[in-house]
Tab-separated table of C-alpha atoms and ligand atoms in Angstrom:
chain	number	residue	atom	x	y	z
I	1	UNK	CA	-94.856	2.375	95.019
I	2	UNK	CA	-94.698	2.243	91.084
I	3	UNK	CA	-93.440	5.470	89.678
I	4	UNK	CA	-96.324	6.270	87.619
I	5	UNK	CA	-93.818	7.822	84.882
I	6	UNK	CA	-91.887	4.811	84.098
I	7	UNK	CA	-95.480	2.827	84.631
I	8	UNK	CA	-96.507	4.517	81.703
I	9	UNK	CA	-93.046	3.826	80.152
I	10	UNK	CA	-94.217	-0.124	80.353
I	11	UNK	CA	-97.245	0.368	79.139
I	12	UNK	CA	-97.206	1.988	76.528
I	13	UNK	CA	-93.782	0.140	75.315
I	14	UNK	CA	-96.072	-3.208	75.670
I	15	UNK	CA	-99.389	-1.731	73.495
I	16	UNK	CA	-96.839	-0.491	70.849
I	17	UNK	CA	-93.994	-2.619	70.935
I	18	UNK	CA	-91.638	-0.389	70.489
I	19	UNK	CA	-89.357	-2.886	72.556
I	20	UNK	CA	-86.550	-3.906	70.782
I	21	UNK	CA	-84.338	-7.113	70.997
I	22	UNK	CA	-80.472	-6.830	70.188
I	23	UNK	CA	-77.642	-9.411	70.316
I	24	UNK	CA	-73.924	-9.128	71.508
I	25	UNK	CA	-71.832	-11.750	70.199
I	26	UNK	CA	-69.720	-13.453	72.947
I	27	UNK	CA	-66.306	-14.602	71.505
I	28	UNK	CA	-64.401	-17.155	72.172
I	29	UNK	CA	-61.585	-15.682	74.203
I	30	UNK	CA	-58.510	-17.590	72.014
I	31	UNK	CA	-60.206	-18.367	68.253
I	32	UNK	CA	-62.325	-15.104	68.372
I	33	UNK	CA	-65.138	-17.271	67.482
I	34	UNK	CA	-68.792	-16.235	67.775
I	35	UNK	CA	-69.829	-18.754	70.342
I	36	UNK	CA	-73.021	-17.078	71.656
I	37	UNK	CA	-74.946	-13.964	72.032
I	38	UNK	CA	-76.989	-12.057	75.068
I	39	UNK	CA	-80.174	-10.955	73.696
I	40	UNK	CA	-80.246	-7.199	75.723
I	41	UNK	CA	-84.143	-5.602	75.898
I	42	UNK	CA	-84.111	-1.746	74.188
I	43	UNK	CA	-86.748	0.771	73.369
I	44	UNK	CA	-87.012	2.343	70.562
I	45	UNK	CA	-87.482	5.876	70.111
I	46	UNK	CA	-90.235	7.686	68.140
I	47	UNK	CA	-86.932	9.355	66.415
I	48	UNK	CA	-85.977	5.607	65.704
I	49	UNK	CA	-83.236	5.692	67.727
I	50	UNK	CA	-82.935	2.651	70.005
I	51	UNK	CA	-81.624	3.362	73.337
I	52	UNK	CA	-81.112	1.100	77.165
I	53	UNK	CA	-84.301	-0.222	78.459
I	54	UNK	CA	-83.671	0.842	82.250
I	55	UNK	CA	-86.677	2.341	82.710
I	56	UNK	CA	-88.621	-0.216	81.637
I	57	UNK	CA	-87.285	-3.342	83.582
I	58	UNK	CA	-87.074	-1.263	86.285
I	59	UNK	CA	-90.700	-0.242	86.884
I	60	UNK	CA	-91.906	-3.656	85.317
I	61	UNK	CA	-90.022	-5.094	88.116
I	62	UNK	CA	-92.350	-4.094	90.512
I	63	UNK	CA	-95.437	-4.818	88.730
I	64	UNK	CA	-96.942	-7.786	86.987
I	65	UNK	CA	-95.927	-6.322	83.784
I	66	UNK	CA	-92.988	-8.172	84.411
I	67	UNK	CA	-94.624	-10.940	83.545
I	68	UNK	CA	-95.484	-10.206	80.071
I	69	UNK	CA	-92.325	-7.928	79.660
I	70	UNK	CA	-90.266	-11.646	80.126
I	71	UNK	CA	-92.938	-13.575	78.178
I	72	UNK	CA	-92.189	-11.500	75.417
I	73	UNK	CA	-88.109	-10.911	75.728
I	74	UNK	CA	-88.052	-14.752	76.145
I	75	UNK	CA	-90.473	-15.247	73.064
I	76	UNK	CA	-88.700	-13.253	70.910
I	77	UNK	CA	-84.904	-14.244	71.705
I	78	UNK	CA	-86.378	-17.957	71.563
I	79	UNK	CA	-87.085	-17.398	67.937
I	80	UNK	CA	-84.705	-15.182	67.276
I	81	UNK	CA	-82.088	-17.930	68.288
I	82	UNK	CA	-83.730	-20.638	66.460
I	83	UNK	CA	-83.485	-18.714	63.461
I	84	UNK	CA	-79.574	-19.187	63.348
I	85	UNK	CA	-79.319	-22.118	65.268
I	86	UNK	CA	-81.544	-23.854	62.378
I	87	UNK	CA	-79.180	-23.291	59.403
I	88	UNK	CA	-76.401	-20.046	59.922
I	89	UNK	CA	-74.454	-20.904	63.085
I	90	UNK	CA	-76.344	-24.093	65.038
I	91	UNK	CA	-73.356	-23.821	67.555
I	92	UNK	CA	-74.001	-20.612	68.393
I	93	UNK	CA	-75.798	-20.618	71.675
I	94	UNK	CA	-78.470	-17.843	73.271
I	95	UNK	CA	-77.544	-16.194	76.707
I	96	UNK	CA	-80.956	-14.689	77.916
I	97	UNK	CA	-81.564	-13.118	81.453
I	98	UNK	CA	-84.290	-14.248	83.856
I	99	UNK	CA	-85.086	-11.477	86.198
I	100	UNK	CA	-84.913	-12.229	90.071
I	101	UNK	CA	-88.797	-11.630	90.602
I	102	UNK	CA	-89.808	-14.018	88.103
I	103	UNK	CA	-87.425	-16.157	89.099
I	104	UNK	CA	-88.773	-15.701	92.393
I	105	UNK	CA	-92.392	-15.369	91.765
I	106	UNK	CA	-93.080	-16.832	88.353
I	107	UNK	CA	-94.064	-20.369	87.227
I	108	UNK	CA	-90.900	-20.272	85.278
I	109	UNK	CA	-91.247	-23.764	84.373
I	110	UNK	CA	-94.733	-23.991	83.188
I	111	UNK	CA	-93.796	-20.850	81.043
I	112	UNK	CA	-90.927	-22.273	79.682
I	113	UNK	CA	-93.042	-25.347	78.252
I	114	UNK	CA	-95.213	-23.436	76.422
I	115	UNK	CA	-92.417	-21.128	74.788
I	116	UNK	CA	-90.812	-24.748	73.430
I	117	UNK	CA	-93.492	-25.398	71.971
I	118	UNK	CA	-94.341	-22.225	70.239
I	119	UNK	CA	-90.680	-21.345	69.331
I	120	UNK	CA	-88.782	-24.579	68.399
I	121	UNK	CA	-85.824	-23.701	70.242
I	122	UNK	CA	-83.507	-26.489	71.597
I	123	UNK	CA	-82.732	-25.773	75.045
I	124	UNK	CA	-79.718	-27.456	74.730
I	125	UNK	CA	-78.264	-24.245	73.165
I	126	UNK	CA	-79.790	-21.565	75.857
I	127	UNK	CA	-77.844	-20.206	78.728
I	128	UNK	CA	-79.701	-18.872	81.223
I	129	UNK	CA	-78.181	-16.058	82.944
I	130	UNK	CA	-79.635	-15.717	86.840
I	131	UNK	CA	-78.555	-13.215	89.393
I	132	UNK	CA	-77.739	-14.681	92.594
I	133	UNK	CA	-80.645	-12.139	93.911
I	134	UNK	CA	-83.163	-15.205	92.336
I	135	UNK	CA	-81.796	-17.146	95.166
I	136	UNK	CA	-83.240	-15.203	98.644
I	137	UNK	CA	-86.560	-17.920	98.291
I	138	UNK	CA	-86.403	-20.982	100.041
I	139	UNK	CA	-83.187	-23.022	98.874
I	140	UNK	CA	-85.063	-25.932	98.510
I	141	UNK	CA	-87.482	-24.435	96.184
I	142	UNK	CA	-84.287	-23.129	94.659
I	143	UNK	CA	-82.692	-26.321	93.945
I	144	UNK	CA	-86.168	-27.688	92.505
I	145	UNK	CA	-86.772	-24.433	90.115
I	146	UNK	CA	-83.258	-24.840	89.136
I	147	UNK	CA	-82.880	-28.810	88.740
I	148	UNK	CA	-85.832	-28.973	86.807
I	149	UNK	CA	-84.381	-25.865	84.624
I	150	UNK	CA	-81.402	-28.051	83.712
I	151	UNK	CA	-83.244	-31.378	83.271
I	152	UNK	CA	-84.895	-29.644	80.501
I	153	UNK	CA	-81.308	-28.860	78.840
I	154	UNK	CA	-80.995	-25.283	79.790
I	155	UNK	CA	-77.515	-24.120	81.137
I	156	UNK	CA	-77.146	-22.188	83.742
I	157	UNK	CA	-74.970	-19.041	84.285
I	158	UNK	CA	-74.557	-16.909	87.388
I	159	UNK	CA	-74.426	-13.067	86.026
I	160	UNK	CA	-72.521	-10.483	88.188
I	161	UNK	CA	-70.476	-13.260	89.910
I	162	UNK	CA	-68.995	-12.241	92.638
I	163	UNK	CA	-70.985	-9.003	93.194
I	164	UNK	CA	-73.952	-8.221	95.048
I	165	UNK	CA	-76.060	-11.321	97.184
I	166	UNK	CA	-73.663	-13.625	95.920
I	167	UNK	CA	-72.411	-16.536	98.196
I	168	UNK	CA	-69.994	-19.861	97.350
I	169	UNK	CA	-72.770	-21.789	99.021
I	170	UNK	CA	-74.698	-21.738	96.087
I	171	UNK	CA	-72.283	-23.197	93.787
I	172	UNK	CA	-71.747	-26.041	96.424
I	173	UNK	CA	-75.743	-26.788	96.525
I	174	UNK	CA	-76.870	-25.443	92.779
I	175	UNK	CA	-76.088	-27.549	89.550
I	176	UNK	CA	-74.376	-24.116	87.806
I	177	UNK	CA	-72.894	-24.333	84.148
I	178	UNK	CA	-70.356	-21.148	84.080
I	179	UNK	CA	-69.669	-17.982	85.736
I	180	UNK	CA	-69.830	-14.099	84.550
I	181	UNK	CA	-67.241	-11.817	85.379
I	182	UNK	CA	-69.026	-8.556	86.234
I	183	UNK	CA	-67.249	-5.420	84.188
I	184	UNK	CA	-66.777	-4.026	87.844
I	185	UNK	CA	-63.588	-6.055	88.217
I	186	UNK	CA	-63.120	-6.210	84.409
I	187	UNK	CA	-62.683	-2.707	84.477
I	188	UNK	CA	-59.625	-2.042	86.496
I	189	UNK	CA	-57.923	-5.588	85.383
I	190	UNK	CA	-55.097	-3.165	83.626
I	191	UNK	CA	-53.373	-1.620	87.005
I	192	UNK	CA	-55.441	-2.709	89.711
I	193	UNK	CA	-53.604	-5.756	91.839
I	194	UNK	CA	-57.014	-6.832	93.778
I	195	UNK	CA	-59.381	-7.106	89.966
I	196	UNK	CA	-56.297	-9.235	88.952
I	197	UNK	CA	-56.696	-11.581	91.846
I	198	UNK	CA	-60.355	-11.621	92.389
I	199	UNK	CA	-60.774	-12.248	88.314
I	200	UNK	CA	-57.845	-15.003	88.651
I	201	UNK	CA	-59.460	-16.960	91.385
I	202	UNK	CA	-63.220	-16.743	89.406
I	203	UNK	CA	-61.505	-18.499	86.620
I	204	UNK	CA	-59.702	-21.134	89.095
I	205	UNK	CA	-62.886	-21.188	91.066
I	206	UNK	CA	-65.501	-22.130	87.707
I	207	UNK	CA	-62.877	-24.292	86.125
I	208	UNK	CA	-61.866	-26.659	89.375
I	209	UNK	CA	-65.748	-26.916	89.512
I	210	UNK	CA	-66.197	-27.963	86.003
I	211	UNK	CA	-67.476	-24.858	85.109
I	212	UNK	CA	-67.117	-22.081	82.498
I	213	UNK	CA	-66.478	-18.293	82.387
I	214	UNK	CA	-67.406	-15.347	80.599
I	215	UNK	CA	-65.388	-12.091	81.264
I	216	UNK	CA	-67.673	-8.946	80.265
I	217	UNK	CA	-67.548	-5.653	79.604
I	218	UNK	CA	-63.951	-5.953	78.032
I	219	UNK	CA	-63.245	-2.766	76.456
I	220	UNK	CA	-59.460	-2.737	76.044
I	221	UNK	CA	-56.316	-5.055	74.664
I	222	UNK	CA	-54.494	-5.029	78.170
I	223	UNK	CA	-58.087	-6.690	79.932
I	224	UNK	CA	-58.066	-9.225	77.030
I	225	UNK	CA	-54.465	-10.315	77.954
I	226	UNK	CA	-54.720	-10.795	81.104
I	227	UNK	CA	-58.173	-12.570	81.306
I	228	UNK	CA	-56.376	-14.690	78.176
I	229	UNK	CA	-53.505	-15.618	80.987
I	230	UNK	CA	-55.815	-16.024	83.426
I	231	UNK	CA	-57.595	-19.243	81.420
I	232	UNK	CA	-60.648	-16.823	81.028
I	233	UNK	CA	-62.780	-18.846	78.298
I	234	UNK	CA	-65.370	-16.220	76.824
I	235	UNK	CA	-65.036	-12.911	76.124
I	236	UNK	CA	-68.083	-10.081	75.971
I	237	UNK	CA	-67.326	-6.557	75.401
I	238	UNK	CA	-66.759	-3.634	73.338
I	239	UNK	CA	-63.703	-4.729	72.171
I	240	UNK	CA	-64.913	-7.462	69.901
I	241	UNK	CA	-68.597	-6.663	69.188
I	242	UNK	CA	-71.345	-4.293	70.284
I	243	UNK	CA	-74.866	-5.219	71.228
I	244	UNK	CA	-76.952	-4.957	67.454
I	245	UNK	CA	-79.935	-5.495	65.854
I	246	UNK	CA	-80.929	-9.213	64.668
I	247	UNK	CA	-80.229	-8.274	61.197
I	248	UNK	CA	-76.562	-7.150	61.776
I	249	UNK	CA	-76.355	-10.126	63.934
I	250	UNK	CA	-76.921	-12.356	61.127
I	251	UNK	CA	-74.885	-10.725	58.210
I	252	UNK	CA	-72.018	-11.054	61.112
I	253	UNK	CA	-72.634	-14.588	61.353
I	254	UNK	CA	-73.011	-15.035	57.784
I	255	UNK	CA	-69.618	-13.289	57.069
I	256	UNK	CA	-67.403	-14.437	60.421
I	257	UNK	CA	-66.071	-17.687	62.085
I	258	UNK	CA	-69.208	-18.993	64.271
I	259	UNK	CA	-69.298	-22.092	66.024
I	260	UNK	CA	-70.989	-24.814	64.185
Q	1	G	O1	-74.917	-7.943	83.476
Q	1	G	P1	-75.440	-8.108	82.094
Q	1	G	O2	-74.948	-9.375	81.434
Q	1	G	O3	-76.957	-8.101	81.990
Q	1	G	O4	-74.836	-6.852	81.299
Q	1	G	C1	-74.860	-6.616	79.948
Q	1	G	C2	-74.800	-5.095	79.733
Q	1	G	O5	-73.454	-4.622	79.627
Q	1	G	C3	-75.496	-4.655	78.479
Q	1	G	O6	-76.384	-3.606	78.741
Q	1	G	C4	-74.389	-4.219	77.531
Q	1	G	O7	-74.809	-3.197	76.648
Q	1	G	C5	-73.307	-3.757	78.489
Q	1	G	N1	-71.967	-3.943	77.918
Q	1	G	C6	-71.556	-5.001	77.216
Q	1	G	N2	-70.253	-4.892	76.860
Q	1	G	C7	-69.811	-3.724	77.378
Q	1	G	C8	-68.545	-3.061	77.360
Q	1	G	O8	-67.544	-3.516	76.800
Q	1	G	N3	-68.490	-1.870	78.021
Q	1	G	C9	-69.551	-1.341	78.680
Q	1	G	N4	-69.381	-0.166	79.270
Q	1	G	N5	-70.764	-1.932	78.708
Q	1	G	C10	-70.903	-3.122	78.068
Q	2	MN	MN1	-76.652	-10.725	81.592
């Protein structure tokens, strides 16, 4: 059942847009560099104040809002990215989330076609971040959805590695392009023995299979040293850059080291 509060959440965030796009930069974990950004949904506040979006993904989630919730996060980070990728930063690359129902559910490649075409991004310079969640259809549908994803350039990213409906079998089956560390084992990476090991062995794990990793949620110096040690290859986190508004994203790539 929809909880008719947050329905009207959706709702009325769709009729007014008061939905909100921001970007955190994702740093290379040596040079600093700016070598992508997640686009992260927020609502805005009739105070102006923009705030998390829970709400709203979660009831869309169970209604076919979600489908023009995504056709309009994916619209707007699309353009968004080819904004800087045409002049500013063209190495900079977009990390965007698909959510597990539309992965699921959705025609995500028939949608996709039509956002090329109407946003002129290069889908060379997307990653698509997909929880492991997507992955409870048929695996053969799975590896279809997912080939076809990276035939048209896309790269794909498993967020939360590690946590939740995770398995290794789909990295033996699935063509996947890099890893997330989930903040859960981030977190404790300063004095806890088992986050050490378990972050260590995602980092063996990606780069034995060719892949690469993004730690997130690192908030502190001692995180940032080990995951440095560890070969980690990406950083996210509070302790280089907070999620911000397109604008701010821009003057920070205007004024920083971004990959070109
Ligand atoms: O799992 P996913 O990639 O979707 O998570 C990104 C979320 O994590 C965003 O909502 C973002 O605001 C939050 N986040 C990013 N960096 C940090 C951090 O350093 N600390 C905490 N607490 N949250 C973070
Ligand atoms: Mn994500």
């Amino acid at each position: 059942m929809t909880d008719p509060v947050g329905q009207a959440a959706v709702d009325r965030a769709l009729d007014e847009k008061n939905l909100v796009l921001v970007y955190q930069p994702i740093h290379d974990a040596r040079t600093k560099e700016i070598v992508a950004a997640e686009a992260l949904l927020r609502q805005r506040r009739e105070t102006g104040e923009i705030r998390e979006a829970a709400i709203i993904t979660e009831t869309a989630e169970q209604t076919s809002d979600l489908f023009a919730l995504s056709s309009w996060t994916m619209h707007t980070a699309y353009s968004d990215a080819a904004r800087w990728q045409s002049g500013l930063a063209p190495g900079v690359r977009l990390n965007v989330n698909l959510s597990p129902r539309e992965f699921q559910e959705g025609d995500v490649l028939t949608r996709l076609d039509s956002l090329v075409l109407q946003c002129r991004i290069d889908l060379h310079k997307v990653n698509l971040e997909i929880t492991e969640t997507s992955f409870i259809r048929k695996p053969k549908d799975t590896k279809h959805v997912l080939s076809a994803l990276k035939e048209s350039g896309i790269s794909l990213w498993l967020d939360d590695f590690g946590s939740g409906h995770s398995s290794l079998e789909h990295l033996q089956f699935f063509p996947v392009d890099g890893l997330k560390i989930p903040s859960v084992f981030v977190k404790h990476l300063a004095d806890d023995h088992r986050s050490q090991t378990i972050s260590r062995s995602i980092v063996r794990l990606a780069h034995d299979l060719g892949m690469k990793v993004i730690a997130e949620g690192v908030e502190h110096r001692t995180q940032l040293d080990f995951l440095l040690e560890a070969g980690c290859d990406w950083i996210q986190g509070f302790l280089f850059s907070r999620p911000m508004p397109l604008d701010e994203f821009l003057a920070m790539l205007g004024g920083t080291k971004a990959a070109r």
